[in-house]
Short mmCIF file of C-alpha atoms in Angstrom, two decimals:
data_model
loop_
_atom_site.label_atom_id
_atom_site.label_comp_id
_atom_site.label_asym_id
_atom_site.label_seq_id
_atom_site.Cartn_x
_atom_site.Cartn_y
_atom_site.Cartn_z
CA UNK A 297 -47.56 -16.64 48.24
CA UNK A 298 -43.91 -14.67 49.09
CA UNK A 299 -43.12 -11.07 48.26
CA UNK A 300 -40.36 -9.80 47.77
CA UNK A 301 -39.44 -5.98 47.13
CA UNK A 302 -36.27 -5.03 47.27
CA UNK A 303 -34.27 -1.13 46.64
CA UNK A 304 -31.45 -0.30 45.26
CA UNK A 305 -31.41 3.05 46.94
CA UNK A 306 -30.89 6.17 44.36
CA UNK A 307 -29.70 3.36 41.56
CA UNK A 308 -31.04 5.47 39.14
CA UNK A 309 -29.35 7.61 37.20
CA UNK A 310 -28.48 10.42 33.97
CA UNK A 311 -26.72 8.90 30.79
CA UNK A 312 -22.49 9.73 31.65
CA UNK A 313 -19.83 10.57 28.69
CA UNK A 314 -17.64 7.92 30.41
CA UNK A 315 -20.04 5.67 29.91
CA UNK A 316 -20.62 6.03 26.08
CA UNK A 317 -23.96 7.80 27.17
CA UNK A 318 -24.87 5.24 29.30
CA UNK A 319 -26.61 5.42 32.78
CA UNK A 320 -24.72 2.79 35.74
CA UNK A 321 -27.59 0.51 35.53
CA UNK A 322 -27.04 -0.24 31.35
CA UNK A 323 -23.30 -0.09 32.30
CA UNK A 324 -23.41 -2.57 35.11
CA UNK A 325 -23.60 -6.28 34.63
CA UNK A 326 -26.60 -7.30 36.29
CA UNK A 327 -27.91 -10.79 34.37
CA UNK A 328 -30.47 -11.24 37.44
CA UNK A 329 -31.89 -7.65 37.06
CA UNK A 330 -31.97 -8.51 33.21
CA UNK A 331 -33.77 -12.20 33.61
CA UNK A 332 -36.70 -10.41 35.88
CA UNK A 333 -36.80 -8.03 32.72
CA UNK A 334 -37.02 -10.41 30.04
CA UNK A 335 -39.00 -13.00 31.84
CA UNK A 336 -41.54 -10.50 33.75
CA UNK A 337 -42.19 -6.81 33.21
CA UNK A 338 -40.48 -3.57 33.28
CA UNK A 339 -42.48 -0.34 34.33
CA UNK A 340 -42.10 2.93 35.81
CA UNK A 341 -43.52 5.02 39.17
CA UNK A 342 -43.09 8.14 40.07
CA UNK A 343 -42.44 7.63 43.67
CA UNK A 344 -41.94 11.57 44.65
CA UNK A 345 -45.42 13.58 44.76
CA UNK A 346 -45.79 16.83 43.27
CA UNK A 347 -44.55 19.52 45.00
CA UNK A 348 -42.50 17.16 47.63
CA UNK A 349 -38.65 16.51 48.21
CA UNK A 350 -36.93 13.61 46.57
CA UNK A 351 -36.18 12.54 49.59
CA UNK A 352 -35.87 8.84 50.05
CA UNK A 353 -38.40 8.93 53.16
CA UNK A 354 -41.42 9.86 50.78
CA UNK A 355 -39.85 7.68 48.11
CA UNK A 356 -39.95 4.20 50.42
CA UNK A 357 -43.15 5.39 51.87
CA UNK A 358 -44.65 4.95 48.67
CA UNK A 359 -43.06 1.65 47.65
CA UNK A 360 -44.38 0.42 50.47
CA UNK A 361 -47.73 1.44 49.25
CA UNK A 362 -48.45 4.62 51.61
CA UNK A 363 -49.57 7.93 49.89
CA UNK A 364 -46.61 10.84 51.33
CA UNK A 365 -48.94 13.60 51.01
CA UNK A 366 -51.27 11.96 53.42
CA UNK A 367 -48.96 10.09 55.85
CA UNK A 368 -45.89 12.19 55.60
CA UNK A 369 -44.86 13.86 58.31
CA UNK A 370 -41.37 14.05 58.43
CA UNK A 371 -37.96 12.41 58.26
CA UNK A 372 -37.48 12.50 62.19
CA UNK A 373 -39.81 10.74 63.42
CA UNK A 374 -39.29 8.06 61.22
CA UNK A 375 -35.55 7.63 62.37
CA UNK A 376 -37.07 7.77 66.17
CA UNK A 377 -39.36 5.24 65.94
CA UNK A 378 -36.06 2.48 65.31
CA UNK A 379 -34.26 4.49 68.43
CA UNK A 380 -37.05 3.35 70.45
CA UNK A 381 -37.53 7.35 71.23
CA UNK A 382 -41.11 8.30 72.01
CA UNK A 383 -42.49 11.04 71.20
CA UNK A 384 -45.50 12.91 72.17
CA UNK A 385 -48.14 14.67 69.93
CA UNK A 386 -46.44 18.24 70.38
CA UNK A 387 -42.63 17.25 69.99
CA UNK A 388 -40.61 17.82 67.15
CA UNK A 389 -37.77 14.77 66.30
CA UNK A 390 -35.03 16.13 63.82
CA UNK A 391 -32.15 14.38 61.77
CA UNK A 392 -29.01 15.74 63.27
CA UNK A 393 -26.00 14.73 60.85
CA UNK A 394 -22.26 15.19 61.88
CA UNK A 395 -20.58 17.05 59.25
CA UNK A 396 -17.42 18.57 58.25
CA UNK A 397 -17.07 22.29 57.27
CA UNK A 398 -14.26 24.09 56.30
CA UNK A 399 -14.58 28.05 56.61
CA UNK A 400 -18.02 29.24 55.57
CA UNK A 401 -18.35 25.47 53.26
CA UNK A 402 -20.07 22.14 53.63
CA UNK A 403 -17.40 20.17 53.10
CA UNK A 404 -19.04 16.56 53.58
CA UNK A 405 -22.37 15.52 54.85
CA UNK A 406 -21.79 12.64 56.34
CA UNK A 407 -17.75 13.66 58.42
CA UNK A 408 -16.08 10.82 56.38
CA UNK A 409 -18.62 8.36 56.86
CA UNK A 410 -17.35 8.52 60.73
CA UNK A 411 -17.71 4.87 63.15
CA UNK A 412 -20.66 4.58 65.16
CA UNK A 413 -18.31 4.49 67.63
CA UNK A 414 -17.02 7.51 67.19
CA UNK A 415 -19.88 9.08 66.24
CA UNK A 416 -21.83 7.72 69.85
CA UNK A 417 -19.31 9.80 72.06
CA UNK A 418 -19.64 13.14 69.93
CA UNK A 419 -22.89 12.88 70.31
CA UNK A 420 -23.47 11.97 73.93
CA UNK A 421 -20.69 14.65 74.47
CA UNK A 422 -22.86 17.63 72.67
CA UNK A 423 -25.90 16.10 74.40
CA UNK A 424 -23.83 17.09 77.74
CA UNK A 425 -23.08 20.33 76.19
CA UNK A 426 -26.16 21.57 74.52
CA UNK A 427 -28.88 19.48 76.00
CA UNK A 428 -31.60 20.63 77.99
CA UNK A 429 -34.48 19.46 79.64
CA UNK A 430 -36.07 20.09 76.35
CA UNK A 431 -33.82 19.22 73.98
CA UNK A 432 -31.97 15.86 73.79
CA UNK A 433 -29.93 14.09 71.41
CA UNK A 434 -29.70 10.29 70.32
CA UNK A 435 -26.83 8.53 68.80
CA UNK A 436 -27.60 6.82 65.69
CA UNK A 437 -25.46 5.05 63.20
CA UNK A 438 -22.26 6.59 61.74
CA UNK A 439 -23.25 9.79 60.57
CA UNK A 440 -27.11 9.79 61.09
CA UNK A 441 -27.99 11.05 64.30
CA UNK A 442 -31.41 12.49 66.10
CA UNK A 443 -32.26 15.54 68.23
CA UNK A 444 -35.60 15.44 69.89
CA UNK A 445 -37.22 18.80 70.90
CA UNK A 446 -40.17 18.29 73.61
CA UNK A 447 -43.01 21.10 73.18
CA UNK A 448 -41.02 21.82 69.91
CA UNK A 449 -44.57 22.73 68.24
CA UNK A 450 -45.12 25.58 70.98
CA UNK A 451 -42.21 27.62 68.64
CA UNK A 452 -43.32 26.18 65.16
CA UNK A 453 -40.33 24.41 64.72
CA UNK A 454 -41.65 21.89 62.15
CA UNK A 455 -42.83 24.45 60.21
CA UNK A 456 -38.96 25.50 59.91
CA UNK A 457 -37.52 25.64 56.07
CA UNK A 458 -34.31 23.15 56.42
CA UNK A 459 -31.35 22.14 53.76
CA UNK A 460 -30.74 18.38 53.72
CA UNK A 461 -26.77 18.69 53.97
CA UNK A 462 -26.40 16.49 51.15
CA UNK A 463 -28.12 18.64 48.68
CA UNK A 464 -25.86 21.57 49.92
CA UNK A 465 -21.77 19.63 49.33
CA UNK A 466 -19.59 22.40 48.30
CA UNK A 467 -21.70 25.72 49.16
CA UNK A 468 -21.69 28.29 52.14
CA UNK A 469 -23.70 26.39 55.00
CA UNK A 470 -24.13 30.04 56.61
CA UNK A 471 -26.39 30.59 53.61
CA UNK A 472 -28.35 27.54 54.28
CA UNK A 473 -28.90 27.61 57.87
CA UNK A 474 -32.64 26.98 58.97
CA UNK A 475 -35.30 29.56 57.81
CA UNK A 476 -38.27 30.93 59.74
CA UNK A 477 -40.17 31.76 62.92
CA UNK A 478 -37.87 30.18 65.14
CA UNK A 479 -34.72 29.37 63.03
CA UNK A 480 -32.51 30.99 65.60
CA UNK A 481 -32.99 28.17 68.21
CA UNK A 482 -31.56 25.27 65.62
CA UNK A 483 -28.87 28.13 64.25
CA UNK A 484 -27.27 28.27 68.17
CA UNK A 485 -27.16 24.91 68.67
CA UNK A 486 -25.51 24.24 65.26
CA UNK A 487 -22.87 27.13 65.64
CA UNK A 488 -22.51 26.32 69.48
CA UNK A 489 -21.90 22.74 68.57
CA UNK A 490 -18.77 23.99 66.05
CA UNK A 491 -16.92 25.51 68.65
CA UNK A 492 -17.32 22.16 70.78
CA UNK A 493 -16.72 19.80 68.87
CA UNK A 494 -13.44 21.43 66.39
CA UNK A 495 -11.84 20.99 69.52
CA UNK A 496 -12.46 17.53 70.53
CA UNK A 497 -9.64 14.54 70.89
CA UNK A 498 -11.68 12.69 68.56
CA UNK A 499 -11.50 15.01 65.70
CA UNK A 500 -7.71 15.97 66.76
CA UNK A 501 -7.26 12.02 66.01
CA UNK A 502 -9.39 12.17 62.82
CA UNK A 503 -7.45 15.87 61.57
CA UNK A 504 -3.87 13.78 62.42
CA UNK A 505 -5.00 10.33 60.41
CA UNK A 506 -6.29 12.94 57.52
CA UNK A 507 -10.28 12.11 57.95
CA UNK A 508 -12.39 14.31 58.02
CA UNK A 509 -13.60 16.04 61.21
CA UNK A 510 -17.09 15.30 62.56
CA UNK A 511 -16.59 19.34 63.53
CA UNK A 512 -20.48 20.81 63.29
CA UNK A 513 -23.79 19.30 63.77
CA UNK A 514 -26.56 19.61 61.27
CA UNK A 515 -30.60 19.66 61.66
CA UNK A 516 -32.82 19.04 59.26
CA UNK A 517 -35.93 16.54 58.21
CA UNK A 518 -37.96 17.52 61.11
CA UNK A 519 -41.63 16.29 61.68
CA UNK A 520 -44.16 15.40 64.05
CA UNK A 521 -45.43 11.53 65.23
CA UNK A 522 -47.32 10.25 62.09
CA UNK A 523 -50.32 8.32 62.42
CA UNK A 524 -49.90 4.87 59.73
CA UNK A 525 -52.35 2.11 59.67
CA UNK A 526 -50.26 -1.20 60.12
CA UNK A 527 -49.17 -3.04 57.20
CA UNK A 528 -50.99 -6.25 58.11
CA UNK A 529 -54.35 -4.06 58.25
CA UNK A 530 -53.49 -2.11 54.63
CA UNK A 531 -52.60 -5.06 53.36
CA UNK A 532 -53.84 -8.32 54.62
CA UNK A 533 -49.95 -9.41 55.01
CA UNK A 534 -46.70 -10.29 57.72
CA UNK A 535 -43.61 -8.94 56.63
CA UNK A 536 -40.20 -7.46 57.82
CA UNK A 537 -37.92 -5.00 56.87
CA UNK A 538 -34.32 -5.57 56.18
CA UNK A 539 -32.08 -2.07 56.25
CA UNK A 540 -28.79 -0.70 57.77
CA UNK A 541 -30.46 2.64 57.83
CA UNK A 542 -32.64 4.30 60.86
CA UNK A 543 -34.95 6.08 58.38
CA UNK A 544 -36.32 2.59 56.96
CA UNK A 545 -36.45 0.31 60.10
CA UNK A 546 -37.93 3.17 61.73
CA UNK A 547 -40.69 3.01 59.08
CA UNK A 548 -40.77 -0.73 59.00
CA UNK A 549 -41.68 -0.07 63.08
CA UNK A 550 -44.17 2.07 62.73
CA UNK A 551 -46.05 -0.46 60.44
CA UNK A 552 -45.73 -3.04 62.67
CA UNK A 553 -43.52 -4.85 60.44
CA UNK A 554 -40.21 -6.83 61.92
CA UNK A 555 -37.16 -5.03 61.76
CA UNK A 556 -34.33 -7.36 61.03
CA UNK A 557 -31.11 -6.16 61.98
CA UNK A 558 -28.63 -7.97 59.54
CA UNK A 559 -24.83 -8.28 60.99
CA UNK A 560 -22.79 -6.91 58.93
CA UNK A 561 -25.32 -4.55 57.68
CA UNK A 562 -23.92 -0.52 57.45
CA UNK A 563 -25.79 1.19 55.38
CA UNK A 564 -22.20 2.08 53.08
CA UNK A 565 -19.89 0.11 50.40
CA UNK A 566 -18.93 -2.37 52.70
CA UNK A 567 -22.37 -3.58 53.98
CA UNK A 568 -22.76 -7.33 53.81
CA UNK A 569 -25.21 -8.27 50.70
CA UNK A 570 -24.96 -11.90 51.16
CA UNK A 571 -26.23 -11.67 54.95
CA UNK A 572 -28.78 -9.81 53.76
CA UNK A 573 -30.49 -12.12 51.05
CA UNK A 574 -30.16 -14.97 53.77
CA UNK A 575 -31.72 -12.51 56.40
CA UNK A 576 -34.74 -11.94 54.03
CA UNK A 577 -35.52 -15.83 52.82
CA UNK A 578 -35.31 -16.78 56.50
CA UNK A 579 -37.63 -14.05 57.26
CA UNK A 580 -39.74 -15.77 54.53
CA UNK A 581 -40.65 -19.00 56.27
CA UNK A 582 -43.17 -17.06 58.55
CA UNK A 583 -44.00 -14.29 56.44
CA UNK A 584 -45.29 -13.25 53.66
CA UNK A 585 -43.97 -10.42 52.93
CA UNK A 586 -40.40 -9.02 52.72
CA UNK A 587 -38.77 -5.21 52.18
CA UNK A 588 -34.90 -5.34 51.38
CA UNK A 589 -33.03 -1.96 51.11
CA UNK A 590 -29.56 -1.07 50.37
CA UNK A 591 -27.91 2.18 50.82
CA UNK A 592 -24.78 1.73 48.91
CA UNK A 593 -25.79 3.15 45.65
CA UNK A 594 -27.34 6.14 47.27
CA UNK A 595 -23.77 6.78 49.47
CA UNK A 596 -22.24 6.48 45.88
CA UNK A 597 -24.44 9.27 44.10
CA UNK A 598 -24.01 11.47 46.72
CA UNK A 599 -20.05 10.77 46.87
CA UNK A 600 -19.89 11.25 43.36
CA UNK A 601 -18.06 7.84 42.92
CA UNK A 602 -19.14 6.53 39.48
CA UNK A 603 -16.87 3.13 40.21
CA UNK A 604 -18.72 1.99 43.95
CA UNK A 605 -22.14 3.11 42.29
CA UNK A 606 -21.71 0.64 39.61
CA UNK A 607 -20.18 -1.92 42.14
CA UNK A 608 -23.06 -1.91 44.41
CA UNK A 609 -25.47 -2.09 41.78
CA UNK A 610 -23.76 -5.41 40.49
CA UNK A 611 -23.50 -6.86 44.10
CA UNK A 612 -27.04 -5.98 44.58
CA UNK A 613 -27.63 -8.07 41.45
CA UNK A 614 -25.70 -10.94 42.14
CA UNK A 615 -25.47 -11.50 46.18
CA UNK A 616 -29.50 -10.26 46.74
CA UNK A 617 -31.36 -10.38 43.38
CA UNK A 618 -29.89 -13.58 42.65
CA UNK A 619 -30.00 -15.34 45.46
CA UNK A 620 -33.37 -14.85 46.28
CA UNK A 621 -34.21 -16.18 42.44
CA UNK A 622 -31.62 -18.92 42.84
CA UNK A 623 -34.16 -19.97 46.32
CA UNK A 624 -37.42 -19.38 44.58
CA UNK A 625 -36.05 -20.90 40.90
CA UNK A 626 -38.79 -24.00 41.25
CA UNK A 627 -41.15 -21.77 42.51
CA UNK A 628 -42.47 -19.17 40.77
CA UNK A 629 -46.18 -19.57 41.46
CA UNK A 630 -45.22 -19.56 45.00
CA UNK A 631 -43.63 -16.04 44.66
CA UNK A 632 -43.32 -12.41 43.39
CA UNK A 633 -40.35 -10.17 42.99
CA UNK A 634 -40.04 -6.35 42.68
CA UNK A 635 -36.39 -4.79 42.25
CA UNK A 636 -36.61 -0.97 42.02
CA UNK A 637 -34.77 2.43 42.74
CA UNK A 638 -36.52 4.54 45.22
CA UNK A 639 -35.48 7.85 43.29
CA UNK A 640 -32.62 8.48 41.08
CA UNK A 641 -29.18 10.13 42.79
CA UNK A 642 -27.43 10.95 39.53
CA UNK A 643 -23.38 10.82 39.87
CA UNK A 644 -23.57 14.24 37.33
CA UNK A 645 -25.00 16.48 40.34
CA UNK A 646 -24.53 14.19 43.80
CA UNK A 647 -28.10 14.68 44.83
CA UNK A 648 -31.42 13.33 44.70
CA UNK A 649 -33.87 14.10 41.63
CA UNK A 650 -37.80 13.69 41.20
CA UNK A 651 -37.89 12.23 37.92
CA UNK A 652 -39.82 8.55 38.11
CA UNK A 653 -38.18 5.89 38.02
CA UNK A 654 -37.77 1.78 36.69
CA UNK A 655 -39.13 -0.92 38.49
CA UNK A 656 -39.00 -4.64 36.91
CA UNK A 657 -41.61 -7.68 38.34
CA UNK A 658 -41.13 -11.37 37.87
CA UNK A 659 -43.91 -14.13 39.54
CA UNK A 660 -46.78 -15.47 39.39
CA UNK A 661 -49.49 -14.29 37.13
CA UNK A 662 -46.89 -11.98 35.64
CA UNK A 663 -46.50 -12.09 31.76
CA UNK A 664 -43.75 -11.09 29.84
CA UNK A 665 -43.74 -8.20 27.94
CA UNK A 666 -40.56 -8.48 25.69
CA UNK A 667 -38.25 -5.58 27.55
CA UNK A 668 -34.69 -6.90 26.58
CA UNK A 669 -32.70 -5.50 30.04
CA UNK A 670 -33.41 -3.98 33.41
CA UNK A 671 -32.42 -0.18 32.74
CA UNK A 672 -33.92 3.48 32.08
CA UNK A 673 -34.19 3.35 28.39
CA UNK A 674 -35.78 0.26 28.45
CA UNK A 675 -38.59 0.85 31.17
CA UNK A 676 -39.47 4.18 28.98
CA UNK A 677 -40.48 1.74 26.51
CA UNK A 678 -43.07 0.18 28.62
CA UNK A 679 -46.57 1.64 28.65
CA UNK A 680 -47.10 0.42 32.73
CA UNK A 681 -46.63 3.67 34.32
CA UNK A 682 -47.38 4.60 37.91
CA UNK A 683 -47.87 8.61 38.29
CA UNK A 684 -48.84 7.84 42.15
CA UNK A 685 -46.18 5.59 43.34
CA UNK A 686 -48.16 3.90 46.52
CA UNK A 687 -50.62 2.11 44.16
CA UNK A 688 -47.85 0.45 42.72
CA UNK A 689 -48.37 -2.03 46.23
CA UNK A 690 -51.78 -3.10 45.21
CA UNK A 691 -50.47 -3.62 41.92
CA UNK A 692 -47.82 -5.69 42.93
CA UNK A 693 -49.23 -7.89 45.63
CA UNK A 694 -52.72 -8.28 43.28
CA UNK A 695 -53.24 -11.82 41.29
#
């Protein structure tokens, strides 16, 4: 028996006036998506605790059947575990994102969705700079980046109240700095790393080509080392984890499940779906158990780009969803498939939201329950509803 799960990140989404009051997943053509509706089940999970972020860390924890508010400790760690960065019990791992600010405003979260290469000397530059024997930083991918503070519990620091930059596009970053005991360690390095890096040749190059400068560092998601019982042991099953994204091989690590690293795979618009879909069957032939995840819609909320959102839900549909139903089309006692959002990242506002969300299930064992298409309006018509998202798993790897 295969399964399959795979995530449209932040597909989900508010009806639009441009779209005749339609959300991007009724607008999009996506006849895959609709066949696992019609021919399995539609439901809905609410995949963000009460009282937690709708952030997509505690969203794919529990998809991957792990309850946040037990297991949760962070969004740093997570992203260290997949830079092969240790840490021990009393350190404190943050997400450090380059951004670009103009005046007192955030400007962009992510500095133009800046190379990797670019990105790696900034950040080895500012570890030059501002690193101590304390405090180090680790280049990541593109924008996504890690700072690791050793003894970082001796000043509270995860305790620390911090803005994912994302949620804060357009608004005075001075007014969302860090909060707390402690804030004005993370607030020196952030302003310190301004006046270094508005200055560097790289964004002089990036100011002349008009993109936007990588010209502050931002820290946020902070946590301590979590302790997670391996997947195999939850579960009774082998699997691997197919992303473009620290945040989810880093998780996939920790569970002792195989990281793929898909070329081709960047976590943006232009990742490469059909590499991805081949990636996962392969990975099928000695597993049992497979986690696909795709950034693109997520990039698209968050950039406010109604057009991309659409298009990466439709390539999700037809270069993953499809060909893994195109593979498995003789074989559907052999196999189940879940195709979800992890949380909804609605055009209208650029920014994650905690309502639940739609997940549709096709296999073995699974009987169809008349839903017509894979979208919002039709999963509220179901009466399978998840209120703690991590049972879900059980649900979906059960008969």
């Amino acid at each position: 028996m295969k399964y399959i799960i795979i995530v449209g990140d932040g597909m989900a989404d508010y009806p639009l006036k441009e779209l005749g009051e339609r959300t991007p997943l009724e607008a999009a053509h996506t006849p895959n998506m609709d066949y696992i509706a019609k021919n399995g089940i539609l439901g809905r999970v609410q995949t963000i605790p009460e009282k937690m972020n709708p952030a997509s860390d505690v969203a794919n924890l529990s998809i991957i059947g792990y309850d946040p508010k037990e297991y949760y400790t962070g969004r740093g760690p997570l992203e260290a575990a997949n830079l092969g960065v240790e840490l021990e019990a009393d350190d404190v791992a943050f997400r450090c994102n380059l951004i670009t600010i103009s005046e007192d405003t955030l400007t962009d979260y992510s500095a133009g969705h800046i190379s990797s290469e670019e990105a790696a000397i900034l950040i080895k530059f500012i570890d030059q700079k501002l690193g101590t024997d304390r405090i180090k930083f680790y280049p990541g991918i593109s924008y996504r980046h890690l700072m690791l503070v050793k003894r970082g519990s001796e000043e509270r620091l995860e305790a620390l109240k911090c803005s994912a930059p994302h949620d804060i596009i357009g608004q005075s970053f001075s007014k969302n700095m860090p909060k707390g005991n402690d804030a004005d360690i993370l607030i020196k390095l952030m302003t310190e790393s301004r006046l270094l890096l508005e200055k560097h040749e790289i964004n002089q190059v990036r100011l002349d080509l008009k993109e936007n400068p990588a010209n502050m560092i931002w820290l946020w998601g902070q946590g301590k080392k979590p302790a997670l019982p391996k997947f195999v042991d939850k579960y009774g099953l082998k699997g691997s984890v197919i992303s473009a994204v620290d945040l989810i091989k880093g998780m996939g690590k920790i569970l002792g499940l195989n990281v793929i690293n898909v070329p081709g795979a960047t976590g943006y618009y232009d990742t490469d779906y059909k590499s991805k879909a081949r990636a996962a069957l392969e990975s099928l032939k000695n597993n049992d158990f497979v986690f696909v995840h795709i950034e693109a819609p997520d990039e698209a909320g968050h950039n406010g780009d109604l057009r991309e959102k659409i298009t990466a839900i439709e390539k999700i549909d037809q270069l993953i969803v499809g060909q893994i139903l195109a593979a498995f089309r003789n074989k559907k006692d052999d196999f189940r498939i879940l195709v979800l959002p992890d949380h909804p990242t609605p055009i209208s506002i650029r920014t994650h939201t905690q309502e639940p969300v739609i997940f549709g299930m096709f296999g073995k064992n699974i009987i169809p329950k008349g839903s017509t298409s894979y979208c919002e309006k039709e999963a509220e018509k179901s009466e399978l509803y998840f209120d703690k998202g991590y049972e879900l798993m059980k649900y979906f790897i059960s008969g």
